[in-house]
Every structure is written in C-alpha cells, then in structure tokens.
Short mmCIF file of C-alpha atoms and ligand atoms in Angstrom, two decimals:
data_model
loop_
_atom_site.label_atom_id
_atom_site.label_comp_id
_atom_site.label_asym_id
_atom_site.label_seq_id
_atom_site.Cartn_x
_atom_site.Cartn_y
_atom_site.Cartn_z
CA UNK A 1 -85.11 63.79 21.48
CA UNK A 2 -85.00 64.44 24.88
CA UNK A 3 -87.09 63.00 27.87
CA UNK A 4 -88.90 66.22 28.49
CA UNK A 5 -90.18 66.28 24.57
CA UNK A 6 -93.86 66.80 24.33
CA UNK A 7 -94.64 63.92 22.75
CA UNK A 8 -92.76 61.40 24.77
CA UNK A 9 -94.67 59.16 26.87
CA UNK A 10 -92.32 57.04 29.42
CA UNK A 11 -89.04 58.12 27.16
CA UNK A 12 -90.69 56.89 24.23
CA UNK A 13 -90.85 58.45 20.88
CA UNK A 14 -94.55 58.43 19.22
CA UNK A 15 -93.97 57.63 15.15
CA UNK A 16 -97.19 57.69 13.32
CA UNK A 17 -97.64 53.78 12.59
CA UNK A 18 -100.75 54.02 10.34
CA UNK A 19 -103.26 56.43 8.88
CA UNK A 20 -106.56 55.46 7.22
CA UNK A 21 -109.07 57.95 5.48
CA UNK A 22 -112.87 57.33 6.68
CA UNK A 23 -115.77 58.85 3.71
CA UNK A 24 -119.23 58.71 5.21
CA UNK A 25 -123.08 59.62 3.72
CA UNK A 26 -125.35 60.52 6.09
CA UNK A 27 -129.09 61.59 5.42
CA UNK A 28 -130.22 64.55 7.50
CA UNK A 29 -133.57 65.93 7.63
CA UNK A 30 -132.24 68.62 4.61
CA UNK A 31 -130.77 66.03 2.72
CA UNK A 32 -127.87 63.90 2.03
CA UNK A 33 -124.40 64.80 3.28
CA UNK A 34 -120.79 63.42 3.06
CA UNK A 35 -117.90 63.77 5.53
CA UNK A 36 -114.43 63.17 5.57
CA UNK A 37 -112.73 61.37 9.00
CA UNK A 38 -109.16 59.89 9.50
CA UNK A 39 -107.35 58.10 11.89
CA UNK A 40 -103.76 58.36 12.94
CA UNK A 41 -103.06 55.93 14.30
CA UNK A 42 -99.47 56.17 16.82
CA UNK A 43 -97.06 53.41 17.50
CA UNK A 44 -97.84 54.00 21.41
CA UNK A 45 -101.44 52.31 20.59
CA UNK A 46 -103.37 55.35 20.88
CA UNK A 47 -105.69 56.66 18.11
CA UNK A 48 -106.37 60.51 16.78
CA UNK A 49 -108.69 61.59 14.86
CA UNK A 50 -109.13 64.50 12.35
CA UNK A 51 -112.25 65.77 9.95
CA UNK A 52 -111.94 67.84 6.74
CA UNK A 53 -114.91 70.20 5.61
CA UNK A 54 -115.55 71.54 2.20
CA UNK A 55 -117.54 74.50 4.28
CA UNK A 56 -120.64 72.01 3.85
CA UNK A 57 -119.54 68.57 5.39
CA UNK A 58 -117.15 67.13 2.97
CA UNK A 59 -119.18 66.45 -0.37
CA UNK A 60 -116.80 65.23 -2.73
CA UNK A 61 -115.04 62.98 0.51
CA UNK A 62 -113.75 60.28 -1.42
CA UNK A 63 -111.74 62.78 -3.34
CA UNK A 64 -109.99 64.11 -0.18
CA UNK A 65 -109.81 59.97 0.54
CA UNK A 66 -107.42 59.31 -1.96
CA UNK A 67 -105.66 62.71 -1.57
CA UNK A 68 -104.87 61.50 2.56
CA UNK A 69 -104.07 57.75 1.09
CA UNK A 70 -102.24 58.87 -1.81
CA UNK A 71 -100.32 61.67 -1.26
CA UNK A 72 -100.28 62.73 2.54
CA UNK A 73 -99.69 59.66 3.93
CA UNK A 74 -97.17 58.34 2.88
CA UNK A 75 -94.95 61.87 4.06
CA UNK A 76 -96.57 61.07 7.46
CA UNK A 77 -95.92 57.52 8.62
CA UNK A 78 -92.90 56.60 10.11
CA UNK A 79 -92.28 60.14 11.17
CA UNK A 80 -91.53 61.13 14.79
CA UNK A 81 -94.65 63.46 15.77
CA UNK A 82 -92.57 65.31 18.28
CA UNK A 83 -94.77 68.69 17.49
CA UNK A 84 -97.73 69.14 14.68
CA UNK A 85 -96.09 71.58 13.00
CA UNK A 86 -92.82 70.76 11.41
CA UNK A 87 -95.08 68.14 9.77
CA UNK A 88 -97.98 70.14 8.88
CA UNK A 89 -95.20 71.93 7.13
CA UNK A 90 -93.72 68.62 5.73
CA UNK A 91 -97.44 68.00 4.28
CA UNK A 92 -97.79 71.96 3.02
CA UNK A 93 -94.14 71.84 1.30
CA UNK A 94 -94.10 69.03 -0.42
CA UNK A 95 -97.72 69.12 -2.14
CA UNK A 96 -98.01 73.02 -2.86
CA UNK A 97 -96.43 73.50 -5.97
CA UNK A 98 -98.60 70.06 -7.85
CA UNK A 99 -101.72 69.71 -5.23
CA UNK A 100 -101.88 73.88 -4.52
CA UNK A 101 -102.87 75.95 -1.50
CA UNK A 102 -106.26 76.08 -2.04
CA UNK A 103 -109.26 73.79 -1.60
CA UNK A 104 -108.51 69.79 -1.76
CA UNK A 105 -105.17 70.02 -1.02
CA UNK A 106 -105.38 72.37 2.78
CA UNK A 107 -108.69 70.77 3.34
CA UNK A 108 -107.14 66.99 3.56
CA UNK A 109 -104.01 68.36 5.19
CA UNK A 110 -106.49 70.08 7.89
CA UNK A 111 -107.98 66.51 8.75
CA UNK A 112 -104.40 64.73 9.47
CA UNK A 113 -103.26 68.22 11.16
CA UNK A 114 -106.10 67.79 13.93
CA UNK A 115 -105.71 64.43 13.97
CA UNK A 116 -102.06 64.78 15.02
CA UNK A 117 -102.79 67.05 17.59
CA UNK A 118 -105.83 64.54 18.86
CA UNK A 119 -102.92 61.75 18.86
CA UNK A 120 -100.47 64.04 20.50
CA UNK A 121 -102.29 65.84 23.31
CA UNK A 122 -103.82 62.36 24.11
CA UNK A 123 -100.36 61.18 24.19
CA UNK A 124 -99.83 63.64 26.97
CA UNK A 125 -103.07 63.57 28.75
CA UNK A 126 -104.13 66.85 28.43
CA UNK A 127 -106.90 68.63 25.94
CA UNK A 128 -105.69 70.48 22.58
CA UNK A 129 -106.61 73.65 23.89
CA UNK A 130 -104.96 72.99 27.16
CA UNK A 131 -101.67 72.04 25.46
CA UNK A 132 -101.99 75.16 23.27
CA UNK A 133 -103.15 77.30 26.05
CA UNK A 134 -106.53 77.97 26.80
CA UNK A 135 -108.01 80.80 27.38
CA UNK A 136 -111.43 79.96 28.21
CA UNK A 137 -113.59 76.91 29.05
CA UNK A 138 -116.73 77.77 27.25
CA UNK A 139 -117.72 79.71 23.98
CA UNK A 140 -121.26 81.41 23.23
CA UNK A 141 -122.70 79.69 19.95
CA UNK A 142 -124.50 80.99 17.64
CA UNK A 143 -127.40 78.96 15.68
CA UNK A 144 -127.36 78.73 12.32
CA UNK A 145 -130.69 77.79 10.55
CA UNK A 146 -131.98 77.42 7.23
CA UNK A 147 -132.78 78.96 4.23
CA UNK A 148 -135.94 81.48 4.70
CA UNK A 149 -138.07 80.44 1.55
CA UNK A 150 -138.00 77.07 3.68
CA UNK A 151 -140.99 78.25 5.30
CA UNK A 152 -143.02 80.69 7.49
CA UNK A 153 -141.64 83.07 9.75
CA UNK A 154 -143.62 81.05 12.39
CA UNK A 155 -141.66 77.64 10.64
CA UNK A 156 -138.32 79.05 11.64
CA UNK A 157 -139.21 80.44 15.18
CA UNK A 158 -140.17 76.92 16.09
CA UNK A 159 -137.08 75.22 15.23
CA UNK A 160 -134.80 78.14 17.04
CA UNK A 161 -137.07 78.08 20.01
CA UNK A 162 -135.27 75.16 21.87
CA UNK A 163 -131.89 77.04 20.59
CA UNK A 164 -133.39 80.15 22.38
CA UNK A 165 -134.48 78.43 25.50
CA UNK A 166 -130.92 77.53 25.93
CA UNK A 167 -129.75 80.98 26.00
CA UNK A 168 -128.69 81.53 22.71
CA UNK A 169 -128.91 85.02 21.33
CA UNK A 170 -127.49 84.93 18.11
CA UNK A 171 -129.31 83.55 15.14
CA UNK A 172 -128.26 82.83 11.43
CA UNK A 173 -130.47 82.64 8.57
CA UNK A 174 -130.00 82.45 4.88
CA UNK A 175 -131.47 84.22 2.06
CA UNK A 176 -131.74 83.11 -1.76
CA UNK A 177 -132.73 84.63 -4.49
CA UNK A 178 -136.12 85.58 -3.86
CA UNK A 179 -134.56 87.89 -1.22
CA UNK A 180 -137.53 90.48 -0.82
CA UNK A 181 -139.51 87.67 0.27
CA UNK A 182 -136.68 86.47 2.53
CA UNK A 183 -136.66 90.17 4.24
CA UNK A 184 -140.54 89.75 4.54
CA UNK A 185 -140.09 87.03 6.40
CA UNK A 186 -137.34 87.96 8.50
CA UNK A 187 -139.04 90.46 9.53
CA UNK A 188 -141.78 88.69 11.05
CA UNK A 189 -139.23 86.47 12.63
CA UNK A 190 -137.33 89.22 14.18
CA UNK A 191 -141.00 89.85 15.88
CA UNK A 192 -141.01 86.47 16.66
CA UNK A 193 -137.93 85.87 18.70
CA UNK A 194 -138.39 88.86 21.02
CA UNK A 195 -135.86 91.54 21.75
CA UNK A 196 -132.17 90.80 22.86
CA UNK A 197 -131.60 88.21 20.12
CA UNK A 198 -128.78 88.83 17.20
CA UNK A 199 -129.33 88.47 14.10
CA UNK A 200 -126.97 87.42 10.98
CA UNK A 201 -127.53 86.38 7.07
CA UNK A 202 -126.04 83.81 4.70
CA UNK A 203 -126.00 84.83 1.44
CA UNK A 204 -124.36 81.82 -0.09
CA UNK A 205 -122.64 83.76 -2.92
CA UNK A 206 -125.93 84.26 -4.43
CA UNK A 207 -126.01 87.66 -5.06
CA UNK A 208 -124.55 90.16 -7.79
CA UNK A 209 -122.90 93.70 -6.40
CA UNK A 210 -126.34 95.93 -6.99
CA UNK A 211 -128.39 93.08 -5.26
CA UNK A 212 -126.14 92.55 -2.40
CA UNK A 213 -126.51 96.61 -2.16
CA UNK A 214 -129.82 96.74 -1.96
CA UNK A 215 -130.16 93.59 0.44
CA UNK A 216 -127.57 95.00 2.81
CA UNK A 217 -129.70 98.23 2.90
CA UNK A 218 -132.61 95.75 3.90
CA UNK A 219 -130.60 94.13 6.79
CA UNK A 220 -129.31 97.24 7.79
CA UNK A 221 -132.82 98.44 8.58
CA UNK A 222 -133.31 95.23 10.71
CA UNK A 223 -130.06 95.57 12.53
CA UNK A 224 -128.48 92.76 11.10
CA UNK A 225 -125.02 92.34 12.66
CA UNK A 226 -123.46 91.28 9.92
CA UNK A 227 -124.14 89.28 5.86
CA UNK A 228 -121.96 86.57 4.37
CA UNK A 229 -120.67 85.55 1.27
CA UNK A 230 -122.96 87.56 -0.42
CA UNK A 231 -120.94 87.45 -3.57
CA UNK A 232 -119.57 84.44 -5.01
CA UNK A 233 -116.12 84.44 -2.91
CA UNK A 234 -114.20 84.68 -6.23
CA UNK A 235 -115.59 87.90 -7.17
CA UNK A 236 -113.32 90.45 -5.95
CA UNK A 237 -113.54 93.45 -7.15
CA UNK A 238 -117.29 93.08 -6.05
CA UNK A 239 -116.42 92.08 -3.02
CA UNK A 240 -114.06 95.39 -1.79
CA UNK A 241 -116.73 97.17 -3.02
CA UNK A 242 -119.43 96.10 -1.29
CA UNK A 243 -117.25 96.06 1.74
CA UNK A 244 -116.94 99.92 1.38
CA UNK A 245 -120.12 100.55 0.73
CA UNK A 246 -122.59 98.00 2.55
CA UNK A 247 -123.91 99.36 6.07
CA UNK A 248 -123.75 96.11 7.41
CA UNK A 249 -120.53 94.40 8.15
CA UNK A 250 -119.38 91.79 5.18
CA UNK A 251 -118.15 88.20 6.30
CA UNK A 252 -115.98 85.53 4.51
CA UNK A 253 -113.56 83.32 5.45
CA UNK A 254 -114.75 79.83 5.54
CA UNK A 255 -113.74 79.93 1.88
CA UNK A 256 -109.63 81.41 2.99
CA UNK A 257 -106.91 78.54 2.85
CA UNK A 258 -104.84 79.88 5.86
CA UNK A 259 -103.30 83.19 6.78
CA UNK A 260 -101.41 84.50 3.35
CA UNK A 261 -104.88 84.18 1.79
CA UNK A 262 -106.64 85.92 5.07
CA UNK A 263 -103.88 88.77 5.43
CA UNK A 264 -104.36 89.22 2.02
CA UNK A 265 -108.39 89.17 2.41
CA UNK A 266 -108.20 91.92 5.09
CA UNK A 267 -105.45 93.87 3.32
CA UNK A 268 -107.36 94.42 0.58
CA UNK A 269 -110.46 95.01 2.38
CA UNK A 270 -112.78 91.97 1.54
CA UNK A 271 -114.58 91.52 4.58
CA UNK A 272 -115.05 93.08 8.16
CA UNK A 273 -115.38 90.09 9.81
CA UNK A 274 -113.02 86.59 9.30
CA UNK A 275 -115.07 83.37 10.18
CA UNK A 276 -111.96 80.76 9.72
CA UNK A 277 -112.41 76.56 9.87
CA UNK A 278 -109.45 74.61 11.21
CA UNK A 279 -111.03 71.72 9.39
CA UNK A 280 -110.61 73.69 6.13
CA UNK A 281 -107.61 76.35 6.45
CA UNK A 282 -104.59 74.18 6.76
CA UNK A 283 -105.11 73.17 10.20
CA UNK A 284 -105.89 74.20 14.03
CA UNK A 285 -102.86 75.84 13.82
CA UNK A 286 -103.65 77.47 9.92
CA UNK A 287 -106.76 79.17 11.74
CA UNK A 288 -105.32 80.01 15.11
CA UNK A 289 -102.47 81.91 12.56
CA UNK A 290 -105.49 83.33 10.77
CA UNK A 291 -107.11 84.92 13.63
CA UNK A 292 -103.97 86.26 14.92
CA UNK A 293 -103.46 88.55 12.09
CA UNK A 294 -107.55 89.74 12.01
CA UNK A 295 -106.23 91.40 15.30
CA UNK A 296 -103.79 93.62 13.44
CA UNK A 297 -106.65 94.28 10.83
CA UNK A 298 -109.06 95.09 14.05
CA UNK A 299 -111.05 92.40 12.49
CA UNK A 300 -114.15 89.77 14.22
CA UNK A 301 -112.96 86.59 14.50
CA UNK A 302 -116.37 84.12 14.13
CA UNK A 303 -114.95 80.71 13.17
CA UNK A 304 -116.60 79.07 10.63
CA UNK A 305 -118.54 75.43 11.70
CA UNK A 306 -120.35 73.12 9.49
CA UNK A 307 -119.43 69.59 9.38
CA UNK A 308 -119.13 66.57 11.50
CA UNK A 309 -118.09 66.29 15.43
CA UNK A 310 -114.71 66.50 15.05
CA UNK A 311 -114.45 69.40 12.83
CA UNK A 312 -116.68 70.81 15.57
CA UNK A 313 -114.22 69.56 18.69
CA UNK A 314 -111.68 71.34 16.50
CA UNK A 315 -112.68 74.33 16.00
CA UNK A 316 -113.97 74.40 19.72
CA UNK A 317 -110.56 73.82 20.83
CA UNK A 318 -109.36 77.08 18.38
CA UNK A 319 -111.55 78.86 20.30
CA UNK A 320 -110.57 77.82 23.89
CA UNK A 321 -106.94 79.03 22.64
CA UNK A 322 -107.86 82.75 20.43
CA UNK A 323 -108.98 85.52 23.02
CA UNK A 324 -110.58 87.48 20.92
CA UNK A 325 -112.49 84.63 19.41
CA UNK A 326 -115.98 85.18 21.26
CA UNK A 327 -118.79 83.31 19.81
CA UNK A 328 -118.70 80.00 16.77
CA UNK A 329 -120.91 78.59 14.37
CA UNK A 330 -123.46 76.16 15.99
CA UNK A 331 -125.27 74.23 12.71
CA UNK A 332 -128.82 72.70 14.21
CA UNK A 333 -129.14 70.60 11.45
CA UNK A 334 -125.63 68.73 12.22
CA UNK A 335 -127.02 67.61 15.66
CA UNK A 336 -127.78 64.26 14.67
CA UNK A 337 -124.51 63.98 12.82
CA UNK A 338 -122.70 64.66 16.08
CA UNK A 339 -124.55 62.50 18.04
CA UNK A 340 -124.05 59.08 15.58
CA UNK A 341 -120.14 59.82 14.70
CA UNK A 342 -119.31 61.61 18.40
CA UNK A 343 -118.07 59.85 21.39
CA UNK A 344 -116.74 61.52 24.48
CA UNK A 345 -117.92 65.18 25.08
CA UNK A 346 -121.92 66.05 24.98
CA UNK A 347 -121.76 68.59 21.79
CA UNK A 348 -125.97 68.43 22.06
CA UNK A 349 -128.26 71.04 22.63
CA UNK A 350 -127.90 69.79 26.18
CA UNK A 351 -124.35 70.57 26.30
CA UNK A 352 -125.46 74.66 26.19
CA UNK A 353 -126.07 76.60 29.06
CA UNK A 354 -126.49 80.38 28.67
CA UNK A 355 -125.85 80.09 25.60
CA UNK A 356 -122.45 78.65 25.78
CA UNK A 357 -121.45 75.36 24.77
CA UNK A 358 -118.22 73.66 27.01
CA UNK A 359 -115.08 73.62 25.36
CA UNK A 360 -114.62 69.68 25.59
CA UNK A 361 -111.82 68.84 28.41
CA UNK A 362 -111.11 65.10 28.05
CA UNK A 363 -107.98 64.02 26.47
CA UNK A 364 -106.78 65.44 23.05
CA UNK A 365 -109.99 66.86 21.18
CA UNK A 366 -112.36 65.20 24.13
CA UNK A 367 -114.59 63.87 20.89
CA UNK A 368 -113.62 60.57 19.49
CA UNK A 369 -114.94 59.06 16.10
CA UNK A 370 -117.64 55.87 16.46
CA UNK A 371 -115.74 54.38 13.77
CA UNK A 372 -119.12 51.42 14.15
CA UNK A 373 -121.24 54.42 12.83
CA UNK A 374 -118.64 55.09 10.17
CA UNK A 375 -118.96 51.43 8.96
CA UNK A 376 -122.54 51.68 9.02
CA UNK A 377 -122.77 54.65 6.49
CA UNK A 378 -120.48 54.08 3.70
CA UNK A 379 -119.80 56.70 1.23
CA UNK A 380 -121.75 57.51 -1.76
CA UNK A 381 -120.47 59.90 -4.34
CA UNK A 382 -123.01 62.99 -5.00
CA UNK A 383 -123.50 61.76 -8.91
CA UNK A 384 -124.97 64.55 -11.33
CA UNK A 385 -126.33 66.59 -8.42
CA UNK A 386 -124.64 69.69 -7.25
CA UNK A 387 -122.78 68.59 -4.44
CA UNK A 388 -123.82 70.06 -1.01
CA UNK A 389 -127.28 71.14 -2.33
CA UNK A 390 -130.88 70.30 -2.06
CA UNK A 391 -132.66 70.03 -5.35
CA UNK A 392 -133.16 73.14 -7.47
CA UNK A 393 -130.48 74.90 -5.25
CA UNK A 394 -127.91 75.26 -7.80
CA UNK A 395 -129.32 78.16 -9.70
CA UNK A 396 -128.84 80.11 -7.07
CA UNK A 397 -125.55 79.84 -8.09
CA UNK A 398 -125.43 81.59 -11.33
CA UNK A 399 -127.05 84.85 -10.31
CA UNK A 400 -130.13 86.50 -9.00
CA UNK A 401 -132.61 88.74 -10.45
MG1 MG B 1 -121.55 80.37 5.55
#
C-alpha cells in the first residue's frame, strides 16, 4: 500500500482489530422499539460505528446480532480497510448465495458498511460526505408523524407545530384502514397548518389495488405530493398498476436491497419516487448507487429515515454526497432516541433552521454511539407481538375493507 492510501495514518495500515454487535430496547412514547449498533473497532485505536434498520428501528436486532458475530465478522477482521468497498463486496460475495440479497442479510452488512466508513474517514480526519464529496452542507427535512386515527386533526397540528415553527414545510402522515376517516381528518389538518406546507401519506402496505385507487383519488384532491407503500411491497402486479393509474405519485424504496432491486423497481414501473436507507440497502454506498440510477429513470430521490442516530448521520451524509437528493425523512418520534444513543452533532429539533437540518461535519459520521446508553437498555426480543407495531396494528396487515 502506498503512503498516499486513504486509509493510512502516519504510513500505517488500519486492519479492523475487533467488531462487536450492540441490540438495544428503547420505550418511546408509541411504544417499544429495538435497534441494531456495531462497533469496528481499528487497530489505530479509533472506533466506527454503524446502525442497521428493518425500515422501523431494527425489531428483530438480535437476529442481525448474530448475523454481524457469526457470519460478517469473521470476513472482516484482520482485513486491511484501505477503501469500504472491496470489503462491502467481500461481505456481499461471500453470504449471497446462503444468507441472500434481501432483508437480514444487506441490512447487517449496511451496519458494518457505515461503520467502516465512520472508522475510515475518522482515520483521515475528514466527514463521510466530505471524503465522498459533498455537495451540500444542509438538507430540508421533512416530518414524519403518526398514524391519523391517533387522534384529532387538532391532536396532530400540535405535535407538528414546533416542526413548523422551525421551517419545515413538508409533513408525513399515515393512514390505516379506516382511511375515509383518515381523509376526514386530513382534511381538517391541511386547514390547520396553513398554506405553503407539503403534504405526503404512509400507507404502510395496508391497502388492496381498488382501495389504494380510491384513496389516491382522495389525496389527489388534497394535493398530496406523493403516497407510500400503499400495497404490501410484494404485490407487484398491483403495484405497476397503481403506478399507472394513481394521480398521485407512488413511493417505495425503503423496502429495495440496493440498486439491481431499485433499477429493476423503476424499470418496471413500481414507483415514481425512490426513498432509499443506507442503513438498509447494502450500505452508504448501496444507496448512493441507488439514487444514481433514479436519475436515468427521472426519478425523486427521498431517502428513507427511521431508526436510531446513526442510521440518521448516515443517511445525512448520503445526502450531503447525491445532488439531486433534496429533502430526507425526519421521524419526530425518534428524537429521544437520538438524543440518549447520539454523541457529537445536535440531530434535535434545535439542529433545524429553515427547515434544514446540518449535514454533521465532525470527523467520520460526526455522530458517535453512547455505548453507556447502550448498556443501559439491553435488548428484549418482541415475543408473540408483531414486531414494530403497537397493539391491534397487525390487521392492518392482512387487508382493508
Ligand atoms: Mg414509510
């Protein structure tokens, strides 16, 4: 290797010297959640860290646990980490054909793939983004609030107000399967938040084709920018349907295990806009691939956020490095998540101004893991209920009405 290598510091090669998988529980004010951390650790001392999500936290984290411990590891340390990717590849090749390309497999390479890229930009004293190359040093948010049947139009207005205040003008809500009641109360919200603010719905793969028909109509006639994962993301035929007919713009992608999987998304016309997760696709580098090819598609690039702080940092940093990425996922309900794992960068409401949230600048992700916190909150396993649900939830999931 030679002395102008990227990830030499002083002449000296980094090899990853250790690697340890960190499950955590945390109770927010929705419910129970699990997350998935690791540590890589390098033999030059310092420490990155990486995050997997499931597209809800990580539920089933002690899964992905023994999947990092197991399996991933072991390809990992002792291995020069000159760049991330000729060992994201190492990771990819030599699980795909027993551990797949989908799911558990991407989403616990996607935690030791940040965390290399924490270890090695931090090894050079520079950001992700700005050892990528960044293109920007903020990023508008959008915030992404609850179900509607939660409560009152006047319920939801009060939790986006502070959101609003801030500058934000694009808001997320999610429907269920009382969805006429949903639209009533959108509606009234719409009212509520004044003119100028954007508006978006969740779906949550609730829906069969005829609903999702009718509700699109619904949004359409509320000038709803776009609705998500209406149908259940396996459902495609459905899906390219809906696509052609829906007069609002269809989003997936926090469900697409890196670019083959996106390219062939877009080629077969499954969604208008792509909302990738480098703490789910593969990687920082799995989503930066992913929004690369939505530009050939003339496809929105809206990445995908809901976990812990450094899945957030992460997918931050994708979008300090994507041009065309203009605006990310910004989960209220995770703010007290970020603040008890996060160290380093302010990723509070605090942290917004006009509506834009800093693309962290310290070294490597500028968000470090209180691994304290992560000793304090010790896994639990979900049990009999539906995993990344609040009671009652799951029938959602097997159709509407
Ligand atoms: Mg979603």
């Amino acid at each position: 290797m030679s002395s102008g290598s990227p990830a030499t510091q002083g002449g000296t090669v980094i090899r990853i010297h250790a690697i340890t998988a960190l499950p955590v529980t945390f109770g927010t004010d929705r419910e129970r959640m699990s997350f998935l951390f690791v540590r890589v650790e390098g033999d030059n001392g310092l420490v990155g860290y990486g995050e997997a999500c499931d597209s809800y936290g990580c539920s089933y984290a002690s899964v992905l646990a023994t999947v990092i411990d197991d399996v991933l590891a072991p390809l990992l340390i002792g291995e020069e980490l000159e760049a991330v990717g000729p060992l994201a590849d190492r990771m990819r090749l030599f699980t795909r054909r027993r551990l797949g390309d989908q799911w558990v497999g991407p989403q616990a390479r996607s935690a030791l793939e940040i965390a290399m890229w924490d270890l090695l930009a931090k090894s050079n004293g520079r950001s992700v983004s700005s050892q990528i190359g960044r293109v920007r040093d903020s990023i508008e948010v959008y915030a992404s609030s609850g179900f509607l049947e939660e409560g009152p139009a006047a319920f939801h207005a009060e939790k986006l107000r502070p959101f609003l205040e801030a500058g934000v003008r694009m808001v997320k809500v999610r429907t269920g399967p009382e969805w006429r009641d949903d639209i009533a109360t959108m509606t009234e919200l719409k009212a509520l938040l004044g003119d100028g603010i954007e508006m978006m719905v969740d779906g949550s793969e609730t829906y069969t084709l005829s609903t999702a028909l009718e509700l699109a109509h619904a949004l359409a006639d509320l000038d709803v920018r776009w609705l998500e994962e209406p149908l259940p993301q396996g459902a495609h035929a459905g899906i390219e349907e809906l696509v052609r007919r829906s007069p609002v713009a269809i989003a997936y992608g926090e469900h697409l295990f890196g670019n083959d999987e996106a390219i062939e998304s877009m080629r077969r016309g499954r969604l208008n806009i792509l909302q990738p997760d480098a703490s789910t696709a593969g990687g920082l580098s799995a989503a930066r691939d992913m929004a690369a090819s939505a530009a050939s598609f003339g496809v929105r690039v809206v990445p995908h956020v809901c976990a812990g702080p450094i899945s957030l940092a992460a997918n931050l940093h994708l979008a300090a490095t994507v041009s065309a990425i203009r605006a990310i996922e910004f989960p209220p309900t995770l703010l007290p998540v970020w603040k008890t794992f996060g160290t380093g960068a302010d990723l509070g409401l605090s942290a917004i101004t006009d509506g834009h949230l800093a693309i962290p600048d310290g070294p490597g992700l500028g968000v470090d893991l209180d691994e304290a916190a992560v000793a304090a909150h010790p896994y639990e396993a979900p049990g009999a209920r539906a995993a990344g649900t609040t009671g009652g939830l799951p029938d959602r999931f097997v159709g509407d009405r």
